[in-house]
Coordinates of C-alpha atoms in Angstrom, one line a residue:
Chain A
M1 CA 0.0 0.0 0.0
S2 CA 2.8 2.4 0.9
A3 CA 4.4 1.8 -2.5
I4 CA 1.2 2.8 -4.2
I5 CA 0.9 6.0 -2.2
V6 CA 4.5 6.9 -2.9
T7 CA 4.0 6.3 -6.6
L8 CA 0.9 8.6 -6.5
T9 CA 2.9 11.2 -4.6
I10 CA 5.7 11.0 -7.2
L11 CA 3.1 11.5 -9.9
F12 CA 1.6 14.4 -8.0
I13 CA 5.0 16.0 -7.7
A14 CA 5.6 15.5 -11.4
S15 CA 2.2 17.0 -12.2
I16 CA 3.2 20.2 -10.4
G17 CA 6.2 20.5 -12.6
F18 CA 4.3 19.6 -15.7
A19 CA 1.5 22.1 -15.0
I20 CA 4.1 24.9 -14.7
L21 CA 6.2 23.9 -17.7
R22 CA 3.3 23.5 -20.0
G23 CA 0.7 25.7 -18.3
F24 CA 3.0 28.8 -18.4
H25 CA 4.4 27.8 -21.8
F26 CA 8.0 27.3 -20.8
L27 CA 8.0 24.5 -23.3
Q28 CA 6.0 24.1 -26.5
K29 CA 3.5 21.4 -27.3
K30 CA 6.0 19.5 -29.4
D31 CA 8.2 19.2 -26.3
T32 CA 5.5 17.5 -24.3
L33 CA 7.6 14.3 -23.8
F34 CA 10.6 16.4 -22.6
A35 CA 8.3 18.4 -20.4
I36 CA 7.2 15.1 -18.7
G37 CA 10.9 14.2 -18.2
A38 CA 11.6 17.6 -16.7
S39 CA 8.4 17.8 -14.7
Y40 CA 9.6 15.6 -11.8
G41 CA 12.7 17.7 -11.3
L42 CA 10.8 20.9 -11.2
G43 CA 8.2 19.5 -8.9
V44 CA 10.8 18.1 -6.5
G45 CA 12.6 21.4 -6.3
L46 CA 9.4 23.2 -5.6
V47 CA 8.0 20.9 -2.9
G48 CA 11.5 21.1 -1.3
M49 CA 11.3 24.9 -1.3
Q50 CA 7.8 24.7 0.0
L51 CA 8.8 22.6 3.1
Y52 CA 11.8 24.8 3.7
L53 CA 9.7 28.0 3.6
Y54 CA 6.9 26.5 5.7
S55 CA 9.5 25.6 8.3
K56 CA 11.0 29.1 8.3
L57 CA 7.5 30.7 8.5
T58 CA 6.3 28.2 11.1
I59 CA 3.5 26.9 8.9
P60 CA 2.7 23.4 10.0
W61 CA 3.6 20.6 7.7
Q62 CA 0.1 19.2 7.5
R63 CA -1.0 17.4 4.4
E64 CA -3.8 19.8 3.6
F65 CA -1.4 22.8 3.8
L66 CA 1.1 21.0 1.6
I67 CA -1.3 20.0 -1.1
I68 CA -3.9 22.9 -1.3
P69 CA -1.5 25.4 -2.9
W70 CA -0.7 23.0 -5.7
I71 CA -4.4 22.2 -6.2
V72 CA -4.9 26.0 -6.6
L73 CA -2.0 26.1 -9.1
F74 CA -3.7 23.3 -11.1
G75 CA -6.9 25.3 -11.1
I76 CA -5.1 28.5 -12.4
V77 CA -3.3 26.5 -15.1
L78 CA -6.6 24.9 -16.2
M79 CA -8.4 28.3 -16.3
R80 CA -5.5 29.9 -18.3
N81 CA -5.3 27.1 -20.8
R82 CA -8.9 26.0 -21.0
K83 CA -9.1 26.9 -24.7
Y84 CA -6.1 24.8 -25.6
I85 CA -6.9 21.7 -23.6
R86 CA -7.9 18.8 -25.8
L87 CA -7.9 15.3 -24.4
H88 CA -6.7 12.7 -26.9
I89 CA -4.8 9.5 -26.9
P90 CA -1.3 10.2 -28.2
K91 CA -0.4 8.5 -31.5
I92 CA 2.0 5.8 -31.1
P93 CA 4.4 5.8 -34.1
A94 CA 4.6 2.7 -36.2
T95 CA 7.7 0.8 -35.1
G96 CA 9.8 -1.9 -36.7
K97 CA 11.2 -5.0 -35.0
V98 CA 14.4 -3.2 -34.0
E99 CA 12.5 -0.4 -32.2
K100 CA 10.3 -3.0 -30.5
M101 CA 13.3 -4.9 -29.3
L102 CA 15.0 -1.8 -27.9
L103 CA 11.7 -0.7 -26.3
I104 CA 11.3 -4.1 -24.6
G105 CA 14.8 -3.9 -23.4
I106 CA 14.2 -0.5 -21.8
L107 CA 10.9 -1.5 -20.2
L108 CA 12.3 -4.7 -18.9
T109 CA 15.2 -2.9 -17.3
I110 CA 13.0 -0.2 -15.7
G111 CA 10.7 -3.1 -14.5
Y112 CA 13.4 -4.8 -12.5
V113 CA 14.8 -1.6 -11.2
V114 CA 11.4 -0.8 -9.7
F115 CA 11.3 -4.3 -8.2
E116 CA 14.8 -4.0 -6.8
A117 CA 13.9 -0.7 -5.1
L118 CA 11.0 -2.3 -3.2
L119 CA 12.8 -5.5 -2.2
R120 CA 14.7 -4.2 0.8
P121 CA 15.0 -1.2 3.2
V122 CA 17.5 1.5 2.4
F123 CA 20.9 -0.2 2.0
A124 CA 23.6 2.2 0.9
W125 CA 25.6 3.8 3.7
D126 CA 25.3 7.4 2.5
S127 CA 21.5 6.9 2.0
W128 CA 20.7 6.0 5.6
A129 CA 23.6 8.0 7.2
D130 CA 22.7 11.2 5.4
W131 CA 20.1 11.5 2.7
L132 CA 17.3 9.5 4.5
L133 CA 18.4 10.4 8.0
Y134 CA 17.1 13.9 7.6
P135 CA 13.6 12.9 6.3
R136 CA 13.3 10.7 9.4
M137 CA 14.4 13.5 11.7
F138 CA 12.3 16.2 10.0
F139 CA 9.3 14.0 9.9
I140 CA 9.5 13.1 13.6
D141 CA 10.3 16.8 14.5
G142 CA 7.5 18.1 12.2
R143 CA 9.9 20.8 10.9
I144 CA 13.6 21.7 10.3
T145 CA 15.1 22.6 13.6
S146 CA 18.6 24.1 14.1
Q147 CA 19.1 21.6 17.0
T148 CA 18.7 18.7 14.5
L149 CA 21.1 20.3 12.0
H150 CA 23.6 20.9 14.8
Y151 CA 23.2 17.4 16.1
T152 CA 24.3 16.0 12.7
F153 CA 26.7 18.9 11.8
S154 CA 24.7 19.1 8.6
G155 CA 25.6 21.7 6.1
Y156 CA 24.4 19.6 3.2
P157 CA 21.9 21.0 0.6
M158 CA 18.5 19.6 1.5
T159 CA 16.4 19.1 -1.7
V160 CA 16.7 15.3 -1.7
S161 CA 16.1 15.1 2.1
L162 CA 13.1 17.3 1.8
L163 CA 11.7 15.2 -1.0
G164 CA 12.0 12.2 1.4
T165 CA 10.3 14.3 4.1
F166 CA 7.4 15.2 1.7
I167 CA 6.9 11.6 0.9
Y168 CA 6.8 10.6 4.6
L169 CA 4.4 13.5 5.3
I170 CA 2.0 12.2 2.7
L171 CA 2.4 8.6 3.9
V172 CA 2.0 9.8 7.5
H173 CA 4.7 7.3 8.6
I174 CA 8.3 6.4 7.9
D175 CA 8.8 3.7 5.3
D176 CA 12.4 3.6 4.2
T177 CA 11.7 0.9 1.6
S178 CA 9.0 2.5 -0.5
V179 CA 10.5 5.9 -0.2
L180 CA 13.4 4.6 -2.4
L181 CA 11.0 4.9 -5.3
F182 CA 12.0 8.5 -5.5
S183 CA 15.4 7.3 -6.8
T184 CA 13.6 5.1 -9.3
A185 CA 11.6 8.1 -10.4
F186 CA 14.7 10.1 -11.1
Y187 CA 16.0 7.2 -13.1
V188 CA 12.7 6.9 -15.1
F189 CA 12.2 10.7 -15.7
L190 CA 15.9 11.0 -16.7
A191 CA 15.3 8.3 -19.3
I192 CA 12.2 10.0 -20.5
A193 CA 13.9 13.4 -20.8
F194 CA 17.0 11.8 -22.5
F195 CA 14.8 9.8 -24.9
A196 CA 12.7 13.0 -25.7
V197 CA 15.8 15.0 -26.5
L198 CA 17.3 12.4 -28.8
K199 CA 14.0 11.5 -30.5
E200 CA 13.3 15.1 -31.5
R201 CA 16.8 15.6 -32.9
F202 CA 17.8 12.2 -34.3
G203 CA 14.7 10.1 -34.6
L204 CA 13.1 7.2 -32.8
R205 CA 15.7 4.5 -33.4
Y206 CA 18.7 6.5 -32.2
A207 CA 16.7 7.7 -29.2
L208 CA 15.7 4.2 -28.2
L209 CA 19.2 2.8 -28.8
F210 CA 21.0 5.4 -26.6
T211 CA 18.3 5.3 -23.9
L212 CA 18.8 1.6 -23.7
L213 CA 22.5 2.0 -23.4
M214 CA 22.0 4.5 -20.5
V215 CA 19.3 2.6 -18.6
T216 CA 21.2 -0.7 -18.7
T217 CA 24.4 0.8 -17.4
Q218 CA 25.0 -0.8 -14.1
S219 CA 25.6 2.4 -12.1
F220 CA 22.3 3.7 -13.2
V221 CA 20.5 0.5 -12.3
R222 CA 22.1 0.5 -8.9
Q223 CA 21.3 4.1 -8.1
G224 CA 17.9 3.8 -9.6
G225 CA 16.8 1.0 -7.4
R226 CA 19.3 -1.8 -6.7
L227 CA 21.3 -1.4 -3.5
E228 CA 22.3 2.2 -4.0
A229 CA 18.8 3.8 -4.2
G230 CA 18.4 6.8 -1.9
L231 CA 21.7 8.5 -2.9
A232 CA 21.8 12.1 -4.2
D233 CA 24.2 11.4 -7.1
L234 CA 21.6 10.3 -9.7
P235 CA 19.4 13.4 -8.9
Q236 CA 22.6 15.5 -9.3
G237 CA 23.2 14.0 -12.8
Y238 CA 19.5 14.4 -13.7
Y239 CA 19.4 18.2 -12.8
A240 CA 22.8 18.8 -14.6
F241 CA 21.5 17.1 -17.7
L242 CA 18.2 19.1 -17.7
S243 CA 20.0 22.4 -17.1
V244 CA 22.3 21.8 -20.1
I245 CA 19.3 20.8 -22.3
F246 CA 17.4 24.0 -21.3
L247 CA 20.6 25.9 -22.1
F248 CA 20.6 24.3 -25.6
I249 CA 16.9 25.3 -26.0
Y250 CA 18.0 28.8 -25.0
F251 CA 20.7 28.8 -27.7
K252 CA 17.9 28.1 -30.2
N253 CA 15.3 30.6 -29.2
Q254 CA 17.2 33.1 -27.1
T255 CA 14.0 34.0 -25.1
V256 CA 14.0 35.3 -21.5
K257 CA 11.4 32.7 -20.6
T258 CA 13.7 29.8 -21.6
L259 CA 16.6 31.5 -19.8
F260 CA 14.5 31.8 -16.7
I261 CA 13.5 28.1 -16.6
F262 CA 17.2 27.3 -17.3
T263 CA 18.3 29.3 -14.3
V264 CA 15.6 27.6 -12.1
F265 CA 17.0 24.2 -13.0
L266 CA 20.5 25.5 -12.6
S267 CA 19.7 26.7 -9.1
F268 CA 18.4 23.2 -8.2
V269 CA 21.8 21.8 -9.3
T270 CA 23.4 23.8 -6.4
L271 CA 20.8 22.5 -4.0
I272 CA 21.4 18.7 -4.3
K273 CA 25.0 18.1 -3.2
Y274 CA 28.1 20.2 -2.6
E275 CA 29.5 19.0 -6.0
G276 CA 26.6 20.7 -7.7
I277 CA 27.9 24.1 -6.8
P278 CA 31.0 24.0 -9.1
L279 CA 28.9 21.9 -11.6
S280 CA 26.3 24.7 -11.9
F281 CA 29.1 27.3 -12.1
F282 CA 30.7 25.5 -15.2
I283 CA 27.2 25.4 -16.9
A284 CA 26.6 29.0 -16.0
I285 CA 29.9 30.0 -17.6
C286 CA 28.7 28.5 -20.9
A287 CA 25.5 30.5 -20.7
F288 CA 27.4 33.7 -19.8
I289 CA 29.8 33.3 -22.7
Y290 CA 26.9 32.8 -25.1
I291 CA 25.1 35.9 -23.8
I292 CA 28.2 38.0 -24.1
K293 CA 29.0 36.7 -27.6
N294 CA 25.4 37.4 -28.8
R295 CA 25.2 40.8 -27.1
L296 CA 22.2 39.8 -25.0
F297 CA 23.4 41.9 -22.1
K298 CA 20.0 42.3 -20.4
H299 CA 19.8 38.5 -20.1
I300 CA 22.7 38.6 -17.6
L301 CA 20.3 39.8 -15.0
V302 CA 18.1 36.7 -15.4
L303 CA 21.1 34.4 -15.4
I304 CA 22.4 35.6 -12.1
L305 CA 19.1 34.6 -10.5
W306 CA 20.6 31.1 -10.5
M307 CA 22.7 32.0 -7.5
L308 CA 19.9 33.4 -5.3
P309 CA 18.6 30.1 -3.8
F310 CA 22.1 29.0 -3.0
L311 CA 22.9 32.4 -1.4
F312 CA 19.7 32.3 0.7
W313 CA 20.7 28.9 1.8
Q314 CA 24.2 30.0 2.7
I315 CA 22.9 33.1 4.6
D316 CA 20.4 30.9 6.5
R317 CA 23.1 28.4 7.3
R318 CA 25.3 31.2 8.7
L319 CA 22.4 32.6 10.7
T320 CA 21.6 29.3 12.3
G321 CA 25.4 28.7 13.0
I322 CA 25.8 25.6 10.8
E323 CA 29.4 25.6 9.8
N324 CA 30.8 24.2 6.6
T325 CA 33.3 21.7 8.0
Y326 CA 34.1 20.1 4.7
F327 CA 37.6 21.7 4.3
S328 CA 38.3 22.5 7.9
N329 CA 37.5 19.3 9.9
A330 CA 36.4 16.6 7.5
H331 CA 38.8 17.0 4.6
P332 CA 41.7 19.4 5.5
K333 CA 44.4 20.0 2.9
E334 CA 46.9 17.2 2.2
I335 CA 49.4 16.9 -0.6
G336 CA 51.7 14.0 -1.5
I337 CA 53.1 12.2 -4.4
N338 CA 51.5 8.9 -3.5
K339 CA 48.2 10.6 -3.1
S340 CA 48.5 12.1 -6.5
I341 CA 49.4 8.8 -8.1
N342 CA 46.4 7.2 -6.4
A343 CA 44.1 10.0 -7.5
F344 CA 44.9 9.5 -11.1
S345 CA 45.2 5.7 -11.1
G346 CA 42.1 5.3 -9.1
T347 CA 40.1 7.6 -11.3
F348 CA 41.5 5.9 -14.4
R349 CA 40.6 2.4 -13.1
E350 CA 37.0 3.6 -12.5
L351 CA 36.7 5.1 -16.0
I352 CA 37.7 1.8 -17.6
N353 CA 35.5 -0.2 -15.1
V354 CA 33.3 -2.0 -17.7
K355 CA 31.3 -3.7 -14.9
T356 CA 30.0 -0.4 -13.6
W357 CA 30.0 1.9 -16.6
G358 CA 29.9 -0.4 -19.6
I359 CA 31.9 1.2 -22.3
L360 CA 30.6 4.7 -21.6
W361 CA 33.9 6.4 -20.5
I362 CA 36.1 4.5 -22.9
T363 CA 33.8 5.6 -25.8
Y364 CA 33.5 9.1 -24.5
F365 CA 37.2 9.7 -24.3
Y366 CA 37.8 8.0 -27.6
A367 CA 35.1 10.2 -29.2
L368 CA 36.7 13.3 -27.6
I369 CA 40.2 12.5 -28.8
A370 CA 39.4 11.2 -32.2
F371 CA 36.7 13.6 -33.3
G372 CA 37.0 16.7 -31.0
I373 CA 34.1 19.1 -31.0
R374 CA 33.6 19.2 -34.8
K375 CA 32.6 22.9 -34.6
Q376 CA 29.5 22.0 -32.6
R377 CA 28.5 24.5 -29.9
E378 CA 26.6 21.8 -28.0
L379 CA 29.5 19.4 -28.0
A380 CA 31.8 22.1 -26.8
V381 CA 29.5 22.9 -23.9
L382 CA 29.2 19.2 -23.0
H383 CA 32.9 18.5 -23.1
F384 CA 33.7 21.7 -21.2
V385 CA 31.3 20.8 -18.4
I386 CA 32.3 17.2 -18.2
L387 CA 36.1 17.8 -18.3
C388 CA 36.0 20.7 -15.8
Q389 CA 33.9 18.7 -13.3
L390 CA 36.2 15.6 -13.7
S391 CA 39.3 17.8 -13.3
L392 CA 37.8 19.3 -10.1
Y393 CA 37.3 15.8 -8.6
L394 CA 40.9 14.9 -9.5
L395 CA 42.1 18.2 -7.8
I396 CA 40.1 17.4 -4.7
Y397 CA 41.6 13.8 -4.6
N398 CA 45.0 15.4 -5.0
V399 CA 44.8 18.0 -2.2
T400 CA 42.4 16.9 0.5
Y401 CA 42.7 14.4 3.3
G402 CA 40.4 11.4 3.3
N403 CA 39.1 11.9 -0.2
T404 CA 40.2 9.0 -2.5
P405 CA 38.8 7.7 -5.8
E406 CA 38.1 4.4 -4.0
S407 CA 35.7 6.1 -1.7
S408 CA 33.6 8.1 -4.1
I409 CA 34.5 8.3 -7.8
E410 CA 32.0 5.7 -8.8
R411 CA 29.2 7.9 -7.4
L412 CA 30.6 11.2 -8.5
L413 CA 30.9 10.2 -12.2
M414 CA 27.1 9.8 -12.1
H415 CA 26.9 13.7 -12.0
I416 CA 28.3 13.9 -15.5
A417 CA 27.4 10.5 -17.0
P418 CA 24.1 11.6 -18.6
L419 CA 26.0 14.5 -20.3
A420 CA 28.6 12.0 -21.5
F421 CA 25.8 9.8 -23.0
L422 CA 24.4 12.8 -24.8
S423 CA 27.8 13.8 -26.2
I424 CA 28.4 10.3 -27.6
A425 CA 24.9 10.3 -29.1
I426 CA 25.6 13.6 -30.8
V427 CA 29.0 12.5 -32.2
F428 CA 27.5 9.3 -33.4
K429 CA 24.8 11.1 -35.3
L430 CA 27.2 13.7 -36.7
L431 CA 29.5 11.0 -38.1
F432 CA 26.9 8.7 -39.6
K433 CA 24.0 10.9 -40.4
N434 CA 24.0 10.1 -44.1
K435 CA 25.2 6.5 -44.0
K436 CA 23.6 3.2 -43.4
I437 CA 25.1 1.7 -40.4
I438 CA 24.2 -0.8 -37.7
F439 CA 20.4 -1.0 -37.1
S440 CA 19.6 1.1 -40.2
K441 CA 16.5 0.2 -42.2
Chain B
M1 CA 44.7 7.7 -38.5
N2 CA 42.2 8.8 -41.2
L3 CA 38.6 9.6 -40.4
S4 CA 37.1 6.3 -41.8
K5 CA 39.4 4.2 -39.6
K6 CA 38.4 6.3 -36.6
K7 CA 34.8 5.9 -37.5
S8 CA 35.2 2.1 -37.8
I9 CA 36.7 2.0 -34.3
F10 CA 33.8 4.1 -33.0
T11 CA 31.3 1.8 -34.6
V12 CA 33.0 -1.3 -33.1
L13 CA 32.9 0.4 -29.6
I14 CA 29.2 1.1 -30.0
S15 CA 28.4 -2.4 -31.3
C16 CA 30.2 -4.0 -28.3
W17 CA 28.3 -1.7 -26.0
I18 CA 25.0 -2.8 -27.5
I19 CA 25.9 -6.4 -27.0
F20 CA 27.0 -5.6 -23.5
A21 CA 23.7 -3.8 -22.8
F22 CA 21.6 -6.9 -23.9
F23 CA 23.8 -9.1 -21.8
N24 CA 23.2 -6.7 -18.8
I25 CA 19.4 -7.1 -19.3
L26 CA 19.6 -10.9 -19.2
Y27 CA 22.0 -10.8 -16.2
N28 CA 20.0 -8.3 -14.3
S29 CA 16.7 -10.0 -15.0
A30 CA 18.0 -13.3 -13.7
K31 CA 19.6 -11.6 -10.7
T32 CA 16.3 -9.8 -9.9
V33 CA 14.4 -13.1 -10.0
S34 CA 16.9 -14.7 -7.5
E35 CA 16.8 -11.6 -5.3
I36 CA 13.0 -11.7 -5.2
K37 CA 13.2 -15.3 -4.0
V38 CA 15.7 -14.4 -1.3
W39 CA 14.1 -11.2 0.0
T40 CA 10.3 -11.4 -0.3
P41 CA 9.8 -14.2 2.3
L42 CA 11.6 -12.1 4.9
S43 CA 9.9 -9.7 7.3
D44 CA 11.2 -6.1 7.6
A45 CA 13.1 -6.9 10.7
Q46 CA 14.7 -10.0 9.1
K47 CA 15.7 -7.9 6.1
R48 CA 17.4 -5.4 8.4
Q49 CA 19.1 -8.1 10.4
K50 CA 20.4 -9.6 7.1
I51 CA 21.7 -6.3 5.9
F52 CA 23.0 -4.6 9.1
G53 CA 23.5 -7.5 11.5
D54 CA 24.3 -6.5 15.0
S55 CA 24.2 -2.8 14.2
Y56 CA 20.4 -3.2 13.7
N57 CA 19.9 -5.6 16.6
F58 CA 21.8 -3.2 19.0
S59 CA 19.7 -0.3 17.7
V60 CA 16.5 -2.2 18.6
F61 CA 18.0 -3.0 22.0
I62 CA 18.6 0.7 22.6
N63 CA 15.1 1.6 21.5
T64 CA 13.6 -1.1 23.8
H65 CA 15.5 0.0 26.9
T66 CA 15.7 3.8 26.7
T67 CA 13.1 6.6 26.7
K68 CA 12.2 8.3 23.5
H69 CA 14.1 11.5 23.7
A70 CA 17.0 10.2 25.7
K71 CA 20.6 11.6 25.3
I72 CA 22.9 8.6 24.9
L73 CA 26.7 8.4 25.0
F74 CA 27.6 5.7 22.5
Y75 CA 30.9 3.8 22.7
S76 CA 32.0 1.7 19.8
E77 CA 35.3 1.1 18.1
T78 CA 33.8 0.9 14.6
S79 CA 31.5 3.6 13.1
M80 CA 28.8 1.4 11.6
P81 CA 26.9 0.5 14.9
Y82 CA 26.9 4.2 15.9
F83 CA 25.8 5.6 12.6
Y84 CA 23.0 3.0 12.2
A85 CA 21.8 3.6 15.7
R86 CA 21.8 7.3 15.1
Y87 CA 19.6 6.7 12.1
Y88 CA 17.3 4.0 13.5
S89 CA 17.0 5.2 17.1
Y90 CA 16.0 8.9 16.4
P91 CA 14.5 10.8 18.3
R92 CA 17.1 9.5 20.8
L93 CA 20.2 11.6 20.4
L94 CA 23.4 9.6 20.2
Y95 CA 26.9 11.0 20.7
W96 CA 29.8 8.8 19.6
Y97 CA 33.1 8.2 21.4
Q98 CA 35.5 5.7 20.1
N99 CA 38.0 5.9 23.0
P100 CA 36.5 5.6 26.5
D101 CA 39.6 7.3 28.1
D102 CA 39.5 8.8 31.6
Y103 CA 38.9 12.3 30.4
V104 CA 35.8 11.3 28.5
K105 CA 34.7 9.0 31.4
S106 CA 35.0 11.7 34.0
T107 CA 33.7 14.7 32.0
Y108 CA 31.1 13.8 29.4
P109 CA 28.8 11.1 31.0
K110 CA 27.2 13.6 33.3
R111 CA 25.4 15.2 30.4
F112 CA 23.8 11.9 29.3
D113 CA 20.8 9.9 30.3
Y114 CA 22.3 6.6 29.2
I115 CA 25.6 5.2 28.2
A116 CA 25.5 2.5 25.5
L117 CA 28.6 0.2 25.1
Y118 CA 28.9 -1.7 21.9
N119 CA 31.3 -4.6 22.2
S120 CA 33.2 -2.8 25.0
H121 CA 33.3 -3.2 28.7
N122 CA 33.7 -0.2 31.0
F123 CA 32.6 1.1 34.3
F124 CA 31.0 4.5 34.8
G125 CA 30.6 6.2 38.2
G126 CA 27.1 7.6 38.7
Y127 CA 25.5 5.1 36.4
V128 CA 23.8 1.7 37.0
I129 CA 23.4 -1.1 34.5
Q130 CA 20.1 -1.1 32.7
A131 CA 20.3 -4.0 30.3
T132 CA 22.9 -6.2 28.6
Y133 CA 23.1 -7.3 25.0
S134 CA 24.6 -10.5 23.7
A135 CA 24.6 -12.0 20.2
K136 CA 25.4 -15.7 20.1
Q137 CA 26.2 -15.9 16.4
S138 CA 28.6 -13.0 16.1
G139 CA 29.8 -13.0 19.7
I140 CA 29.1 -9.3 20.0
S141 CA 28.1 -8.1 23.4
G142 CA 27.0 -4.8 24.8
S143 CA 25.5 -3.1 27.7
L144 CA 23.4 -0.1 28.6
Y145 CA 23.8 2.1 31.7
K146 CA 21.3 4.5 33.1
R147 CA 22.2 7.6 35.1
K148 CA 21.4 7.2 38.8

């Protein structure tokens, strides 16, 4: 029963995002599938902010108070768009045997990931020691208290924890098995968004093929439901991917509206994990360069909105006396030749770890070295973000105590893995767009 | 290397990857079936025992023998029992010390309602024993002291 309620809650959260994305015309009708993929992320960010604000304003976290504002939103969206709403069953395109085979592969994979999420209680250390510890505490306390944050020395961003809290509040009890479906939802909605982007650009077959490659990658399967569900790395990768896609849409239409929704998603990137802060910065640099190059100077004001939620969170953290102990206590500076060798060799070993990543990173680096960016702005952005973030992790492994590739690189690569998949898909299409190759009709 | 050779290598990589993906589907499907057989007959407590072992059992022991909002000094050499108890026993507040030296023994315990010892034996002035924990299979033992 809990699993059904959690599933309905996830759909409700995604409906919030969808109502905003489509109801306020941030995305066009042709982008409906992508809007579905992005809807969960927007909804998660908004319910997280809702809980945070309620706690600050001492509004009780009662189910009615949590749900009613969104029901009102649905009403407003329906009123605004009543002329355009036409209910119809979407046309399913005619598919060949290859497409059917790929689709079955994707659905089968998603199926067992869902099963795996529901098989056992939260399993991964970081999930129960951090990301699902806070939902438990917040739910029991009925709000976010500074005592709780001091108790755990928490300076972590709270979006994922507040999502867990929201689910517990709707469930009215703690269930650390079915709550793991939120990870599965990130996995599924990422797959939908990824598929939608590729389908629109490259067609159904390519989209299905690369979506299959992504969803069957063991690291995605594990964080989506098997053993490592409940971590924040998959959400981090999901938000980074969506931010970059909204940036690409902005490159196309140059509208303030698209830039605004891009900055919203970019701000969520900073509110998932610490690693999201530099990640969002690298993506923002790409946007900034584009704005300057195209003399869209007024747009800079919209772009800098990306930093506001992060700044509010930092100010609030200072006011409540929550220190950032990451570099002072937990990971002070440490340099050494052996440490550097281990940083590079450990990261390299993970990049060629076929068991975890398939041939993703081997193919990615091969494509980068062999084909470069081929004068493609999108590829340049993807490579810039991926390589900057990877270099940052290497730097951290080189200069901080207690951080080694063995302890985290498997998880951290998840932040940039969806972008790596996209870059490979783009290179693949660029190279073979006019030729009959594997799987061609 | 000319472009066509580079493209050939790229195609080979993608082809291998596709084969690998289908292998993954078969492997994961089979694994999920065997996992379902193992996990579904178990109750929630049995699943936690299977995953976390004594860390879970000791957390249940703490929950049984302490009051809901108690402040507990937690001694354990390893981190797992402490962090799991911190998760599972909330709203009890647990504070972890790995080394029960004289300074800690004489200074800190006054601030706590209970002292939990995981696989460690110590004596604390001003506290009386509340309950003891013993796991036959693992040989792990523990005890819980309450402030007088």
